[in-house]
XYZ file of C-alpha atoms in Angstrom:
739
model
C 22.903 1.038 15.736
C 21.328 1.824 12.361
C 20.266 -1.785 11.983
C 18.462 -1.684 15.346
C 15.803 0.618 13.975
C 14.844 -2.095 11.467
C 15.464 -5.249 13.500
C 13.845 -4.232 16.807
C 10.272 -4.905 15.583
C 11.426 -8.273 14.211
C 12.700 -9.236 17.661
C 9.327 -8.261 19.071
C 7.507 -10.393 16.511
C 9.679 -13.428 17.276
C 9.482 -13.085 21.057
C 5.854 -12.047 21.484
C 4.288 -15.485 21.899
C 7.163 -17.165 23.804
C 7.220 -14.274 26.284
C 3.440 -14.473 26.710
C 3.769 -18.087 27.848
C 6.243 -17.022 30.519
C 4.825 -13.693 31.661
C 1.286 -13.516 30.303
C -0.280 -11.416 27.579
C 0.699 -8.098 29.164
C 4.367 -9.071 29.016
C 3.957 -9.664 25.289
C 2.238 -6.306 24.798
C 4.839 -4.387 26.771
C 7.754 -6.110 25.029
C 6.552 -5.495 21.472
C 5.427 -1.927 22.172
C 8.708 -1.116 23.938
C 10.873 -2.407 21.089
C 8.876 -0.487 18.485
C 8.948 2.559 20.769
C 12.749 2.414 20.982
C 12.913 2.069 17.208
C 10.613 5.088 16.859
C 12.744 7.191 19.188
C 15.914 6.290 17.316
C 14.145 6.978 14.013
C 13.730 10.602 15.057
C 17.401 10.744 15.994
C 18.293 9.427 12.550
C 15.876 11.858 10.899
C 17.622 14.843 12.453
C 21.023 13.397 11.653
C 20.310 12.245 8.088
C 17.610 14.544 6.735
C 18.332 17.745 8.631
C 22.029 17.137 9.239
C 22.797 15.833 5.759
C 24.707 12.754 6.953
C 23.366 10.258 4.444
C 24.868 6.792 4.444
C 24.257 3.132 3.718
C 25.227 0.395 6.154
C 25.791 -3.034 4.575
C 24.781 -5.797 6.996
C 25.804 -8.822 4.948
C 26.183 -10.129 1.411
C 22.855 -11.674 0.517
C 22.960 -13.031 -3.060
C 25.954 -13.312 -5.376
C 25.687 -15.146 -8.677
C 27.862 -13.889 -11.501
C 26.943 -10.280 -12.249
C 23.951 -10.520 -9.916
C 25.209 -9.085 -6.630
C 22.783 -8.126 -3.868
C 23.606 -7.033 -0.326
C 21.298 -6.676 2.644
C 21.743 -3.099 3.742
C 20.162 -0.185 5.591
C 20.030 2.815 3.284
C 19.704 6.077 5.163
C 18.860 9.073 3.034
C 16.139 11.674 3.507
C 13.501 9.569 1.792
C 14.099 6.517 3.972
C 14.584 8.629 7.122
C 11.198 10.268 6.522
C 9.548 6.891 6.103
C 11.266 5.584 9.243
C 9.656 8.178 11.479
C 6.277 7.712 9.783
C 6.308 3.905 10.061
C 7.817 3.543 13.518
C 5.990 6.442 15.145
C 2.553 5.412 13.938
C 3.284 1.748 14.647
C 4.313 2.548 18.232
C 1.118 4.519 18.829
C -0.920 1.717 17.288
C 0.781 -0.815 19.572
C -0.079 1.273 22.646
C -3.635 1.853 21.418
C -4.081 -1.872 20.799
C -3.402 -2.628 24.458
C -6.758 -1.084 25.245
C -8.592 -1.995 22.064
C -7.787 -5.715 22.062
C -8.209 -6.427 25.784
C -11.692 -7.928 25.287
C -10.874 -9.843 22.107
C -8.131 -12.184 23.305
C -5.179 -13.641 21.379
C -3.115 -10.517 22.027
C 0.306 -12.233 21.711
C -0.500 -13.379 18.183
C -1.922 -9.978 17.286
C 1.083 -8.044 18.581
C 3.459 -10.457 16.858
C 1.693 -9.761 13.563
C 1.788 -5.986 14.161
C 5.527 -6.058 14.807
C 6.107 -8.310 11.795
C 4.158 -5.845 9.655
C 6.341 -3.009 10.943
C 9.568 -4.925 10.272
C 8.531 -5.741 6.699
C 7.764 -2.098 5.940
C 11.049 -0.968 7.493
C 12.902 -3.473 5.323
C 11.158 -2.020 2.305
C 11.937 1.642 2.992
C 15.586 1.071 3.965
C 16.368 -1.184 1.005
C 19.445 -0.369 -1.051
C 18.363 -2.414 -4.063
C 15.214 -3.590 -5.789
C 15.458 -7.186 -4.557
C 15.585 -6.228 -0.885
C 12.750 -3.792 -1.520
C 10.758 -6.622 -3.110
C 11.375 -8.780 -0.029
C 9.846 -6.103 2.182
C 7.126 -5.565 -0.419
C 6.052 -9.193 -0.172
C 6.527 -9.119 3.588
C 3.906 -6.401 4.069
C 1.611 -8.417 1.799
C 1.999 -11.459 4.042
C 1.544 -9.461 7.247
C -1.554 -7.723 5.877
C -3.030 -11.124 5.018
C -2.442 -12.317 8.587
C -3.863 -9.158 10.154
C -6.882 -8.666 7.878
C -7.819 -12.293 8.491
C -6.897 -12.140 12.186
C -10.366 -13.331 13.184
C -9.968 -16.414 11.016
C -13.121 -18.076 12.322
C -15.114 -15.331 10.599
C -15.732 -16.115 6.921
C -15.877 -12.473 5.822
C -12.456 -11.854 7.396
C -10.953 -14.851 5.590
C -12.496 -13.734 2.301
C -11.157 -10.198 2.749
C -7.659 -11.467 3.546
C -7.615 -13.715 0.485
C -8.955 -10.887 -1.696
C -6.220 -8.516 -0.527
C -3.561 -11.154 -1.095
C -4.761 -12.115 -4.585
C -5.304 -8.562 -5.867
C -1.849 -7.594 -4.657
C -0.354 -10.538 -6.533
C -1.508 -8.903 -9.764
C 0.425 -5.743 -9.004
C 3.387 -7.644 -7.576
C 3.734 -9.611 -10.806
C 4.149 -6.329 -12.680
C 6.672 -5.146 -10.105
C 8.687 -8.351 -10.454
C 8.732 -7.963 -14.241
C 9.962 -4.401 -13.752
C 12.888 -5.639 -11.645
C 13.706 -8.294 -14.269
C 13.640 -5.608 -16.946
C 15.979 -3.362 -14.946
C 18.531 -6.155 -14.582
C 18.105 -7.113 -18.249
C 18.846 -3.551 -19.372
C 21.463 -2.420 -16.836
C 22.866 -5.606 -15.341
C 22.349 -4.406 -11.768
C 19.536 -3.907 -9.282
C 21.385 -1.457 -7.005
C 19.554 1.858 -6.644
C 22.677 3.983 -6.966
C 23.896 2.299 -10.133
C 20.461 2.282 -11.792
C 19.509 5.862 -10.933
C 22.959 7.250 -11.719
C 22.817 5.592 -15.129
C 19.468 7.251 -15.820
C 20.627 10.550 -14.382
C 23.785 10.708 -16.510
C 22.163 9.130 -19.589
C 24.838 6.449 -19.644
C 25.101 3.970 -22.495
C 23.395 0.686 -21.618
C 23.604 -2.619 -23.462
C 20.769 -5.062 -22.693
C 21.739 -8.622 -21.939
C 22.638 -10.468 -25.149
C 22.539 -7.348 -27.329
C 25.492 -6.568 -29.585
C 25.477 -2.828 -28.983
C 23.825 -0.391 -26.646
C 22.484 3.147 -26.621
C 22.091 6.002 -24.142
C 19.594 4.786 -21.581
C 17.136 7.615 -22.260
C 16.915 6.634 -25.926
C 17.264 2.872 -25.516
C 14.483 0.664 -26.893
C 13.841 -3.002 -26.171
C 11.734 -5.534 -28.011
C 8.551 -6.636 -26.254
C 6.072 -8.916 -28.058
C 7.723 -8.183 -31.372
C 7.604 -4.380 -31.089
C 10.225 -1.875 -29.970
C 9.406 0.106 -26.826
C 11.199 2.817 -24.881
C 13.022 0.855 -22.173
C 12.547 3.327 -19.330
C 8.862 3.685 -20.153
C 8.387 -0.083 -19.914
C 10.281 -0.145 -16.610
C 8.323 2.808 -15.237
C 4.954 1.304 -16.194
C 5.799 -2.099 -14.702
C 6.997 -0.574 -11.450
C 3.847 1.520 -11.242
C 1.638 -1.525 -11.745
C 3.204 -2.874 -8.573
C 2.515 0.438 -6.857
C -1.101 0.359 -8.047
C -1.744 -2.931 -6.295
C -0.008 -2.112 -3.029
C -1.452 1.418 -2.817
C -4.957 0.444 -3.979
C -5.114 2.605 -7.073
C -7.988 2.565 -9.553
C -8.694 -0.924 -10.981
C -6.613 -2.606 -8.256
C -8.345 -0.867 -5.360
C -11.054 -3.404 -4.547
C -9.178 -5.055 -1.677
C -8.845 -1.901 0.426
C -12.406 -1.411 1.774
C -12.744 -5.127 2.510
C -9.552 -4.898 4.578
C -11.720 -3.216 7.235
C -12.594 -6.738 8.387
C -9.417 -6.697 10.452
C -9.221 -5.018 13.873
C -9.318 -1.217 13.735
C -5.662 -0.744 14.816
C -4.711 -2.810 11.766
C -6.677 -0.448 9.555
C -4.849 2.509 11.045
C -1.449 0.922 10.473
C -2.225 -0.163 6.906
C -3.795 3.126 5.847
C -1.568 5.611 7.618
C 1.973 4.286 7.646
C 2.685 0.960 6.038
C 1.264 -0.996 3.148
C -0.604 1.585 1.095
C 2.211 4.132 1.293
C 4.689 1.666 -0.216
C 3.607 2.465 -3.773
C 4.116 6.210 -3.317
C 7.522 5.525 -1.791
C 8.487 3.345 -4.769
C 7.577 6.004 -7.345
C 9.488 8.671 -5.400
C 12.487 6.359 -4.902
C 12.645 5.797 -8.681
C 11.747 9.397 -9.545
C 14.716 9.703 -11.930
C 13.181 6.947 -14.072
C 9.840 8.755 -14.297
C 11.542 12.057 -15.090
C 13.191 10.324 -18.047
C 9.996 8.491 -19.097
C 7.224 11.084 -19.594
C 4.727 8.479 -20.814
C 5.092 6.434 -17.624
C 4.802 9.610 -15.547
C 1.644 10.501 -17.471
C 0.185 7.112 -16.534
C 0.942 7.806 -12.872
C -0.769 11.188 -13.123
C -3.828 9.821 -14.905
C -4.386 6.860 -12.589
C -3.777 8.965 -9.481
C -6.224 11.634 -10.635
C -8.956 9.129 -11.448
C -8.393 7.357 -8.120
C -8.703 10.607 -6.148
C -12.019 11.360 -7.847
C -13.418 7.824 -7.890
C -12.752 7.027 -4.229
C -14.192 10.358 -3.131
C -17.444 9.679 -5.005
C -17.803 6.275 -3.338
C -17.098 7.730 0.098
C -20.115 10.029 -0.228
C -22.665 7.322 0.573
C -20.802 4.840 2.771
C -22.400 4.249 6.162
C -19.735 2.082 7.821
C -17.530 4.511 9.770
C -14.347 2.629 8.854
C -15.196 2.305 5.164
C -15.743 6.054 4.848
C -12.214 6.608 6.127
C -10.907 3.747 3.983
C -12.178 5.333 0.772
C -10.775 8.605 2.028
C -7.356 6.932 2.177
C -7.752 5.674 -1.368
C -8.594 9.189 -2.537
C -5.682 10.789 -0.667
C -3.297 8.251 -2.183
C -4.536 9.423 -5.553
C -3.394 12.935 -4.628
C 0.063 11.636 -3.756
C 0.399 9.745 -7.014
C -0.672 12.527 -9.330
C 1.707 14.859 -7.488
C 4.526 12.413 -8.210
C 3.292 12.017 -11.780
C 3.659 15.735 -12.478
C 7.147 15.788 -10.973
C 6.254 17.219 -7.542
C 7.851 14.364 -5.618
C 8.506 16.544 -2.590
C 4.824 17.490 -2.452
C 3.841 13.822 -2.789
C 6.047 12.829 0.146
C 4.895 15.861 2.119
C 1.267 14.782 1.766
C 2.226 11.199 2.656
C 3.909 12.544 5.795
C 1.037 14.741 6.972
C -1.579 12.191 5.927
C -0.048 9.647 8.308
C -0.944 11.861 11.280
C -4.529 12.756 10.508
C -5.453 9.414 8.959
C -4.133 7.442 11.928
C -5.992 9.898 14.157
C -9.256 9.314 12.273
C -8.933 5.535 12.258
C -7.990 5.232 15.902
C -10.716 7.724 16.776
C -13.235 5.631 14.874
C -12.011 2.612 16.837
C -12.814 4.466 20.053
C -16.293 5.196 18.712
C -16.801 1.529 17.823
C -15.768 0.394 21.313
C -17.889 3.100 22.945
C -20.907 2.130 20.830
C -20.635 -1.553 21.736
C -19.014 -2.519 18.411
C -21.548 -0.710 16.237
C -20.002 0.625 12.996
C -23.077 1.922 11.129
C -23.147 5.730 11.419
C -26.905 5.728 10.773
C -27.297 3.977 14.142
C -25.246 6.550 16.035
C -25.826 10.273 16.602
C -25.202 12.220 19.790
C -21.949 10.380 20.488
C -20.263 13.664 21.411
C -21.942 13.572 24.832
C -20.824 9.974 25.406
C -17.248 10.343 24.144
C -16.299 14.037 24.386
C -12.528 13.530 24.098
C -12.875 11.193 21.133
C -15.069 13.834 19.502
C -12.349 16.461 19.890
C -9.726 14.194 18.325
C -12.013 13.242 15.436
C -12.837 16.912 14.909
C -9.139 17.772 14.642
C -8.646 14.956 12.138
C -11.614 16.165 10.104
C -10.357 19.748 10.065
C -6.994 18.455 8.868
C -8.247 16.207 6.077
C -10.734 18.728 4.743
C -8.031 21.394 4.541
C -8.816 24.171 7.000
C -6.377 27.052 6.671
C -5.926 30.598 5.439
C -4.708 30.807 1.826
C -1.923 33.283 1.231
C -1.172 33.843 4.908
C 2.096 32.611 6.385
C 3.294 31.942 9.893
C 7.081 31.750 10.315
C 7.488 31.192 6.578
C 4.895 28.416 6.284
C 1.236 28.542 5.201
C -1.146 28.952 8.116
C -3.412 25.943 8.430
C -3.890 22.346 9.442
C -1.539 19.698 8.065
C -3.880 18.596 5.289
C -4.388 22.184 4.138
C -0.669 22.820 3.716
C 0.246 19.583 1.941
C -2.873 19.017 -0.158
C -2.864 22.573 -1.463
C 0.750 22.116 -2.550
C -0.266 18.990 -4.449
C -3.146 20.724 -6.239
C -1.100 23.805 -7.068
C 1.748 21.650 -8.380
C -0.709 19.934 -10.716
C -1.863 23.335 -12.020
C 1.710 24.489 -12.614
C 2.496 21.243 -14.408
C -0.567 21.703 -16.606
C 0.460 25.219 -17.611
C 3.897 23.906 -18.568
C 2.465 21.166 -20.768
C 2.983 18.206 -18.469
C 0.629 15.431 -19.555
C -2.643 15.308 -17.578
C -1.469 18.103 -15.273
C -4.577 20.212 -15.726
C -6.776 17.105 -15.567
C -5.205 16.261 -12.212
C -5.829 19.815 -11.021
C -9.546 19.589 -11.844
C -9.930 16.085 -10.381
C -8.125 17.235 -7.244
C -10.546 20.121 -6.757
C -13.589 17.906 -7.285
C -12.193 15.358 -4.845
C -11.620 18.172 -2.323
C -15.308 19.120 -2.505
C -16.387 15.545 -1.881
C -13.765 14.989 0.828
C -15.185 17.857 2.839
C -18.732 16.593 2.286
C -18.249 12.970 3.366
C -15.926 13.925 6.238
C -18.476 16.278 7.768
C -21.283 13.844 6.944
C -19.465 11.294 9.095
C -19.087 13.834 11.917
C -22.750 14.886 11.848
C -24.118 11.344 11.632
C -21.811 10.114 14.391
C -21.398 12.888 16.939
C -24.140 15.459 16.480
C -27.904 15.562 16.435
C -30.309 13.227 18.216
C -29.091 9.800 19.215
C -30.244 6.935 17.023
C -28.344 4.345 19.069
C -30.130 1.420 20.725
C -31.430 2.043 24.219
C -28.803 -0.115 25.956
C -26.009 1.898 24.343
C -27.449 5.236 25.459
C -28.011 4.015 29.019
C -24.732 2.163 29.416
C -22.006 3.849 27.366
C -18.795 1.879 27.102
C -15.972 4.027 28.423
C -12.794 4.067 26.332
C -9.592 3.110 28.201
C -6.887 5.727 28.603
C -4.557 3.473 26.598
C -6.770 4.228 23.603
C -6.893 7.983 24.181
C -3.259 8.797 24.951
C -1.903 7.762 21.505
C -4.363 10.174 19.909
C -2.670 13.182 21.515
C 0.588 13.187 19.462
C -1.392 12.338 16.340
C -3.639 15.333 16.965
C -0.572 17.553 17.414
C 0.777 16.262 14.105
C -2.552 16.860 12.359
C -2.503 20.412 13.689
C 1.077 21.478 13.116
C 3.068 18.970 11.025
C 2.304 20.814 7.801
C 3.480 24.185 9.078
C 6.465 22.734 10.922
C 7.939 20.797 8.009
C 6.794 22.869 5.029
C 10.175 24.597 4.446
C 12.014 21.271 4.405
C 9.686 19.224 2.223
C 8.635 21.790 -0.386
C 9.975 25.180 0.723
C 13.247 26.950 0.199
C 15.172 24.360 2.234
C 13.974 21.451 0.097
C 17.154 20.929 -2.014
C 19.359 20.631 1.054
C 16.726 18.553 2.853
C 16.180 15.990 0.088
C 19.878 15.979 -0.793
C 19.433 13.943 -3.981
C 17.007 11.372 -2.533
C 14.369 12.412 -5.093
C 14.526 14.156 -8.448
C 14.188 17.893 -7.956
C 12.084 19.566 -10.638
C 13.681 22.559 -12.289
C 10.279 24.138 -12.861
C 7.015 24.259 -11.045
C 5.630 21.056 -12.398
C 8.740 19.163 -13.338
C 10.651 18.917 -16.540
C 9.293 15.854 -18.179
C 12.531 14.094 -18.738
C 14.012 16.621 -21.171
C 16.720 17.803 -18.820
C 19.555 15.931 -20.547
C 22.883 14.995 -19.131
C 23.636 18.285 -17.471
C 20.958 17.656 -14.834
C 22.825 14.618 -13.614
C 26.259 16.179 -13.302
C 25.778 17.236 -9.723
C 24.741 13.740 -8.635
C 27.632 11.573 -9.638
C 30.096 12.381 -6.912
C 27.809 11.584 -4.049
C 26.319 8.377 -5.399
C 29.510 6.548 -6.040
C 29.742 6.777 -9.831
C 27.456 6.081 -12.737
C 27.318 3.541 -15.531
C 29.439 5.093 -18.234
C 28.873 2.557 -20.972
C 26.453 -0.169 -21.748
C 28.331 -3.280 -20.765
C 27.073 -5.305 -17.876
C 30.563 -5.416 -16.452
C 30.685 -1.630 -16.259
C 27.180 -1.472 -14.837
C 28.193 -3.876 -12.116
C 31.400 -1.905 -11.610
C 29.300 1.186 -11.010
C 27.350 -0.762 -8.422
C 30.623 -1.748 -6.756
C 31.733 1.879 -6.746
C 28.448 2.787 -5.139
C 29.057 0.214 -2.422
C 32.472 1.615 -1.839
C 31.052 5.060 -1.256
C 28.335 3.931 1.118
C 30.010 4.669 4.370
C 31.002 8.081 3.112
C 27.394 8.994 2.422
C 25.535 9.988 -0.659
C 26.844 13.483 -0.902
C 25.148 16.659 -2.026
C 23.653 15.067 -5.093
C 21.274 17.666 -6.391
C 23.376 20.330 -7.999
C 20.643 22.877 -7.202
C 21.218 25.550 -4.629
C 18.464 26.662 -2.285
C 18.444 30.063 -3.978
C 18.065 28.548 -7.438
C 15.293 26.293 -6.230
C 13.425 29.176 -4.609
C 13.822 31.318 -7.703
C 12.308 28.586 -9.836
C 9.046 29.170 -8.019
C 8.624 25.513 -7.137
C 9.772 26.071 -3.601
C 6.984 28.374 -2.643
C 4.518 27.577 -5.391
C 1.288 29.359 -4.785
C 2.018 30.064 -1.160
C 3.600 33.390 -1.766
C 7.013 32.553 -3.118
C 9.448 35.106 -4.460
C 10.189 33.243 -7.648
C 8.811 33.436 -11.130
C 6.262 30.621 -11.062
C 3.422 32.050 -9.024
C -0.013 30.540 -9.377
C -2.931 32.891 -10.013
C -4.880 34.028 -6.972
C -7.918 32.004 -7.972
C -5.791 28.821 -7.998
C -4.501 29.699 -4.542
C -8.071 29.983 -3.228
C -9.635 27.200 -5.301
C -8.912 24.308 -2.838
C -10.203 26.436 0.034
C -13.370 27.254 -1.924
C -13.804 23.561 -2.761
C -13.552 22.739 0.938
C -16.154 25.380 1.827
C -18.522 24.106 -0.853
C -18.351 20.516 0.372
C -18.652 21.578 4.015
C -21.654 23.783 3.262
C -23.382 20.882 1.517
C -22.849 18.596 4.503
C -24.006 21.248 6.992
C -27.122 22.005 4.939
C -28.159 18.366 4.752
C -26.995 16.739 7.985
C -27.027 19.451 10.650
C -30.773 19.379 11.276
C -32.834 17.249 13.594
C -33.399 14.676 10.830
C -30.031 14.006 9.199
C -31.330 10.819 7.541
C -33.890 12.650 5.432
C -33.691 12.020 1.669
C -31.137 14.200 -0.023
C -30.101 15.105 -3.521
C -29.144 11.503 -4.199
C -32.185 9.487 -3.140
C -32.338 5.768 -2.545
C -33.585 3.919 -5.585
C -32.011 6.297 -8.085
C -29.431 5.176 -10.633
C -26.693 7.513 -9.394
C -27.349 6.536 -5.776
C -27.134 2.832 -6.620
C -24.043 3.411 -8.763
C -22.160 5.123 -5.946
C -23.560 2.943 -3.164
C -22.350 -0.134 -5.033
C -18.869 1.363 -5.540
C -19.232 1.748 -9.307
C -20.096 -1.994 -9.444
C -16.423 -2.963 -9.607
C -16.895 -6.011 -7.400
C -19.821 -7.156 -9.524
C -17.937 -6.540 -12.780
C -14.838 -8.382 -11.584
C -17.013 -11.187 -10.289
C -18.712 -11.516 -13.680
C -15.680 -11.265 -15.957
C -12.938 -12.723 -13.751
C -14.123 -14.639 -10.704
C -17.020 -16.651 -12.133
C -15.228 -17.633 -15.377
C -12.219 -18.678 -13.285
C -14.479 -20.750 -11.053
C -16.145 -22.383 -14.065
C -12.779 -23.183 -15.620
C -11.523 -24.517 -12.313
C -14.631 -26.631 -11.817
C -14.325 -28.042 -15.354
C -10.649 -28.883 -14.889
C -11.460 -30.422 -11.515
C -14.420 -32.555 -12.586
C -13.579 -33.353 -16.218
C -9.815 -32.900 -16.350
C -8.642 -34.121 -12.980
C -11.567 -36.381 -12.042
C -12.429 -38.054 -15.313
C -9.201 -37.933 -17.314
C -6.291 -37.929 -14.861
C -7.852 -39.887 -12.024
C -10.124 -41.859 -14.358
C -7.272 -43.126 -16.533
C -4.679 -42.971 -13.791
C -4.860 -44.186 -10.215
C -8.634 -44.430 -10.000
C -8.851 -46.220 -13.358
C -6.136 -48.732 -12.511
C -7.659 -49.330 -9.090
C -11.113 -49.819 -10.609
C -9.756 -52.324 -13.172
C -7.965 -54.334 -10.504
C -11.047 -54.301 -8.294
C -13.313 -55.445 -11.157
C -10.914 -58.232 -12.094
C -10.737 -59.321 -8.487
C -14.513 -59.426 -8.268
C -14.665 -61.699 -11.324
C -11.941 -63.984 -9.991
C -13.676 -64.215 -6.643
C -16.672 -65.835 -8.337
C -14.492 -68.843 -9.192
C -14.028 -69.555 -5.482
C -17.546 -70.916 -4.694
C -16.649 -73.073 -1.659
C -18.437 -76.218 -2.980
C -16.382 -79.476 -3.042
C -17.995 -80.848 -6.181
C -17.087 -77.647 -8.068
C -13.440 -78.095 -7.125
C -13.591 -81.900 -7.979
C -15.140 -81.096 -11.336
C -12.453 -78.473 -12.010
C -9.756 -80.982 -11.102
C -11.367 -83.592 -13.399
C -11.446 -81.105 -16.246
C -7.828 -80.212 -15.568
C -6.731 -83.875 -15.561
C -8.648 -84.477 -18.819
C -7.008 -81.481 -20.474
C -3.587 -82.565 -19.252
C -4.050 -86.172 -20.535
C -5.322 -84.907 -23.856
C -2.242 -82.709 -24.186
C 0.147 -85.571 -23.288
C -1.516 -88.032 -25.757
C -1.474 -85.389 -28.465
C 2.212 -84.737 -27.916
C 3.007 -88.491 -27.902
C 1.104 -89.106 -31.170
C 2.810 -86.158 -32.837
C 6.226 -87.605 -31.892
C 5.589 -90.865 -33.845
């Protein structure tokens, strides 16, 4: 049954269009939504069994690749990390499927659309349940393919095609780094199985790279790259993170994400809330042991995540397209998740990923309802007063806004969890973890704390700006929209209800498990558990790994590839028995470390100061106050602090000019090189000297020979006479020479 949760969406993708030919488009919609719904229901069953019940296991479906020491199975890995992702992916995907029944009814081509949605879901499920890096890479590329198909769904629209190609190409940059990281892992350890790789890192086993005469403990091992020696785990960590940067739209590889809004709104919700962009965060958390042993790579994660959180928030300040505001919000929130992982707070990173799925899907699907209700208008400057037209949508969007801005009461607990919306609980844990990491000397920890606070100010500002411009104040909509509002189908409103409940209560409900006192038992070895508030930077030595070995089926004890593969085999042998306790940390020890409760009133020794506890709340109030002061009046479009025509306004409005810079230094030179190779290289040299040249020579020769055939009898008689004369001359000359 475990395989059903992954394969059900694939069946829906394969059957969607054939079923539509037999039973119509509604049959296709019902089939795909039902299969994903069953997978979602079973995902919750597995979550309670695996994450809360502790019954971790891996089910091998079949042997996939076997070539010498390279042995890869296709499996379904069920630990807390994958179980958490299963409920996020399947639950949001099911709600998106149901929502799409109403959203897509006027667009047509529903069978193809629902097939793509289910394919997208299957690819992400393959990724999160992978038991090795190769299977994970298959799912990784699968979500890239599905995103290309969905972003460019309206393929007759040039902007949609351009956006799909842009997303695909930018992701190839990151995916190349990810592939190199997998090659490097196999080169160093001789295996790509998660258990064998992570156990080797955890226990600091001796590893001998392929072709090397002797090895070294993996934490001290260096490999030669471009003639210089580099720390092996740092190289691996950096390469894996480059892949995560592309898939999760981090700074420098983020440019595809806002353009992805060209796809239908349900696609945006699925990409931003549950599937593609969360893959990078999942990868870093899955390989958390590597980053704990490679502080430089972890520092890179922290730095890039911090800059992304700040950068995307600044760009979101002045966006007018309702979907692009939320898109840049996603980019910023992903930055929070990454810098939390970078400082060692992997539980906080996954907690924010979990809560973010609820309120971000709610915001995107709510914006889709606004777009339908406003006759496909997406410019918030042409809205206003929508609350009276779409009162229920307004309530759902308001809940999502309260969640993302972080409304709650610092220092107050309800049933052992902080009192507040989901975003308040998880985002505050991320920011406080960054502060604790900074005080303990973790690289860029304090920088992440400051960037997180600044991003929180801007998040509140642009979120409330969107609400004021869209729902409140006088209507700026065209007359036909005000007179004839487009009612939103119930199929589009019902999926918003569970998302709203999650945005309200998911943070409080799951706080103890993700980051509270129950976290060690909950995670059960699926992620590295920091011994201190901000992590331990990789200096925890062998003793940290002692508690893991029994449950993960053995570690690599020496550097030979044979032993590394043997460890992988041992891991396979232990799969059905589960992964075991793994952490070696008791709940009491974890709580006493202060990490469990952080700044939310824990009993341990790592409290954050009161001002740190209140800082995110103050940042939220500051941003909200700015939005209320500027946009709550009767003229919300009046010039503000950043006026049109100014340098800062233009800088932010044009998204820091990244598209223009990339166009100037990458796109245009590539086009010029391509044009030169096409015209001069291919056209003149290859074709000119090759097929075209040969053809031209033959044609020219033929034209010359044709001139001999004039059609006049006297020309032919004269030619024959000349021929006879030449022949006689030759014969006489030969006869005379013989005498």
